[in-house]
Structures are given as C-alpha cells and as structure tokens.
C-alpha cells in the first residue's frame, strides 16, 4: 500500500500480499527468502473437494480475494470467511470446513490435525517499486537493485 500510493519508493513484501491486494507496482526482483506456499487444508476426516449432501463448504482465510479466485477457477462453490490471526483453528471451532493459509513445513497444520489438500500459490519475498518513482529515479533504483541482485546471487 505504501509503495503503490507513493508514500515509499521501494519496499519488500510477500507475493501473497501483492496477489491479494492486486497492488499496481513493479516487481523487479525476487529475493530468494520467505519461501512458502498458499494451500487449502482441512481436517483429515473432512472430505475435499466436496462435502456430502450438497453442503456448501465454508473456507476460513486471511486471503479472501485469492481464495474466491482459486475456487471459482476450480468450479467449486464455497462460502469464504475472512479471519485474522490463527486461521488453522477455524475448523476446530466449527467456523469452517477448510482453510486457505500459508504453509512452510506443514508443522502447524499437523499440530492442528489438518492436512494439505491443494496448492494455490508459491510465495516468497520480492522487491516492489512505485511505477512513477521508477521513472523519476531510474538510475538510483537501478543501483540499489543491482546491489540487491548481487546480494541474492551470493547467498
């Protein structure tokens, strides 16, 4: 938001945030850290990709736009419930049948009795640049991005 609005010229964020907000910024560099994946998960005993009896699945997530898009593309009708905090407890509380959340090792899913059902998006840290600022400060941005590229390459 800060970079898109021009309050900041450059920033670092996750691709999950960029895709969810549909921010109109440039993405000149993936930084090679913060790698994880956005997945659909559910308790092992809860059917996926459909529920019996024509029940409309409820999906809890911090990413309502990406969740709606994913299920629309797969042809599954769902009710999306936007939550903040610990998404993985939503099925345990009876709030949702499935969740969409970020997963690294899967440990938090396992700790909460959940299994990964589908991968939606690979996520990682990226540099973002304000479009207008890039035009006005191209040389400065290029020097900074070149240094960041060198740092990423040396890892």
C-alpha positions as CSV (number, residue, x, y, z in Angstrom):
1,X,0.0,0.0,0.0
2,X,2.8,2.5,0.9
3,X,4.7,1.8,-2.3
4,X,1.7,1.8,-4.5
5,X,0.4,5.1,-3.1
6,X,3.9,6.7,-3.4
7,X,4.5,7.1,0.3
8,X,7.5,4.9,-0.3
9,X,9.5,4.5,-3.5
10,X,10.5,0.8,-2.9
11,X,9.6,-1.9,-0.5
12,X,9.9,-5.6,0.3
13,X,6.8,-7.7,0.7
14,X,5.5,-11.2,0.1
15,X,3.9,-12.2,-3.2
16,X,0.9,-13.3,-1.2
17,X,0.2,-9.7,-0.2
18,X,0.8,-8.5,-3.8
19,X,-1.6,-11.0,-5.3
20,X,-4.3,-10.5,-2.6
21,X,-4.2,-6.7,-2.9
22,X,-3.6,-6.6,-6.6
23,X,-1.2,-3.7,-6.0
24,X,-0.2,-1.8,-9.1
25,X,3.6,-1.9,-8.5
26,X,6.6,-3.2,-10.3
27,X,8.2,-6.4,-9.1
28,X,11.8,-6.2,-10.3
29,X,13.4,-8.8,-8.0
30,X,12.6,-12.0,-6.2
31,X,14.8,-12.1,-3.1
32,X,15.0,-15.8,-2.6
33,X,13.8,-15.9,1.0
34,X,10.5,-16.2,2.8
35,X,9.5,-19.1,0.6
36,X,6.3,-20.9,1.5
37,X,3.1,-21.9,-0.2
38,X,-0.6,-21.0,0.0
39,X,-2.7,-24.1,0.4
40,X,-6.1,-25.4,1.0
41,X,-6.2,-27.6,4.1
42,X,-8.8,-29.4,6.2
43,X,-9.1,-31.9,9.0
44,X,-8.3,-35.4,7.6
45,X,-11.9,-36.6,8.2
46,X,-13.5,-33.7,6.3
47,X,-13.9,-34.5,2.6
48,X,-12.3,-32.4,-0.1
49,X,-13.0,-31.2,-2.8
50,X,-16.7,-31.5,-2.0
51,X,-18.9,-32.2,1.0
52,X,-21.7,-34.7,1.2
53,X,-25.3,-33.8,0.9
54,X,-24.7,-30.7,-1.3
55,X,-23.4,-28.7,1.7
56,X,-21.6,-25.5,0.6
57,X,-18.1,-25.6,2.1
58,X,-17.0,-22.8,4.4
59,X,-13.4,-21.7,3.9
60,X,-11.6,-19.5,6.5
61,X,-8.7,-17.4,5.3
62,X,-6.8,-14.1,5.5
63,X,-6.8,-14.1,1.7
64,X,-10.4,-13.7,0.6
65,X,-9.7,-12.5,-2.9
66,X,-7.2,-15.2,-3.8
67,X,-9.4,-17.9,-2.1
68,X,-12.5,-16.8,-4.1
69,X,-10.5,-16.8,-7.3
70,X,-9.0,-20.2,-6.7
71,X,-12.3,-21.9,-6.0
72,X,-14.0,-20.1,-8.9
73,X,-11.3,-21.3,-11.2
74,X,-11.7,-24.9,-9.9
75,X,-15.5,-24.7,-10.2
76,X,-16.2,-25.2,-6.6
77,X,-18.8,-23.1,-4.9
78,X,-17.7,-22.1,-1.4
79,X,-18.5,-19.5,1.3
80,X,-15.4,-17.6,2.2
81,X,-15.0,-16.4,5.8
82,X,-12.3,-13.7,6.3
83,X,-10.5,-14.2,9.6
84,X,-7.3,-12.8,11.2
85,X,-4.9,-14.5,13.5
86,X,-4.7,-18.3,13.7
87,X,-6.6,-19.5,10.7
88,X,-5.8,-23.1,11.4
89,X,-8.1,-23.2,14.4
90,X,-11.2,-22.3,12.4
91,X,-12.2,-26.0,11.6
92,X,-11.6,-27.0,15.2
93,X,-14.0,-24.3,16.3
94,X,-16.6,-25.3,13.7
95,X,-16.2,-22.0,11.9
96,X,-15.1,-23.5,8.6
97,X,-14.7,-26.9,6.8
98,X,-11.5,-25.9,5.1
99,X,-8.9,-23.2,5.4
100,X,-6.6,-21.3,3.0
101,X,-3.3,-20.3,4.6
102,X,0.4,-20.1,4.2
103,X,2.4,-23.2,4.9
104,X,6.2,-23.6,5.2
105,X,7.0,-27.0,6.8
106,X,3.4,-28.1,7.5
107,X,4.1,-28.4,11.2
108,X,1.3,-26.0,12.3
109,X,-1.2,-27.9,10.1
110,X,-0.2,-31.2,11.6
111,X,-0.3,-29.8,15.1
112,X,-3.9,-28.8,14.5
113,X,-5.0,-32.1,12.8
114,X,-5.1,-30.6,9.3
115,X,-3.8,-32.0,6.0
116,X,-2.8,-30.1,2.9
117,X,-5.4,-30.6,0.1
118,X,-4.3,-28.3,-2.7
119,X,-1.6,-25.8,-3.6
120,X,-2.8,-22.4,-4.6
121,X,0.3,-20.3,-4.9
122,X,4.0,-20.3,-4.3
123,X,5.0,-17.4,-2.1
124,X,8.3,-15.5,-1.5
125,X,9.7,-12.1,-0.7
126,X,10.1,-9.6,-3.5
127,X,11.2,-6.0,-4.0
128,X,8.4,-3.8,-5.2
129,X,8.8,-0.3,-6.8
130,X,6.3,2.5,-7.3
131,X,5.7,2.9,-11.0
132,X,6.0,6.7,-11.1
133,X,9.1,6.7,-8.8
134,X,10.8,4.2,-11.1
135,X,10.5,6.6,-14.0
136,X,11.7,9.6,-11.9
137,X,14.6,7.8,-10.1
138,X,15.6,5.1,-12.5
139,X,19.3,5.4,-12.0
140,X,19.1,5.4,-8.2
141,X,16.7,2.4,-8.3
142,X,18.9,0.5,-10.7
143,X,21.9,0.9,-8.5
144,X,20.0,-0.3,-5.5
145,X,18.5,-3.2,-7.4
146,X,21.9,-4.2,-8.8
147,X,23.3,-4.4,-5.2
148,X,20.4,-6.4,-4.1
149,X,20.8,-8.8,-7.0
150,X,24.5,-9.2,-6.1
151,X,23.5,-10.0,-2.5
152,X,20.8,-12.5,-3.6
153,X,23.3,-14.2,-6.0
154,X,25.9,-14.5,-3.3
155,X,23.6,-16.5,-1.0
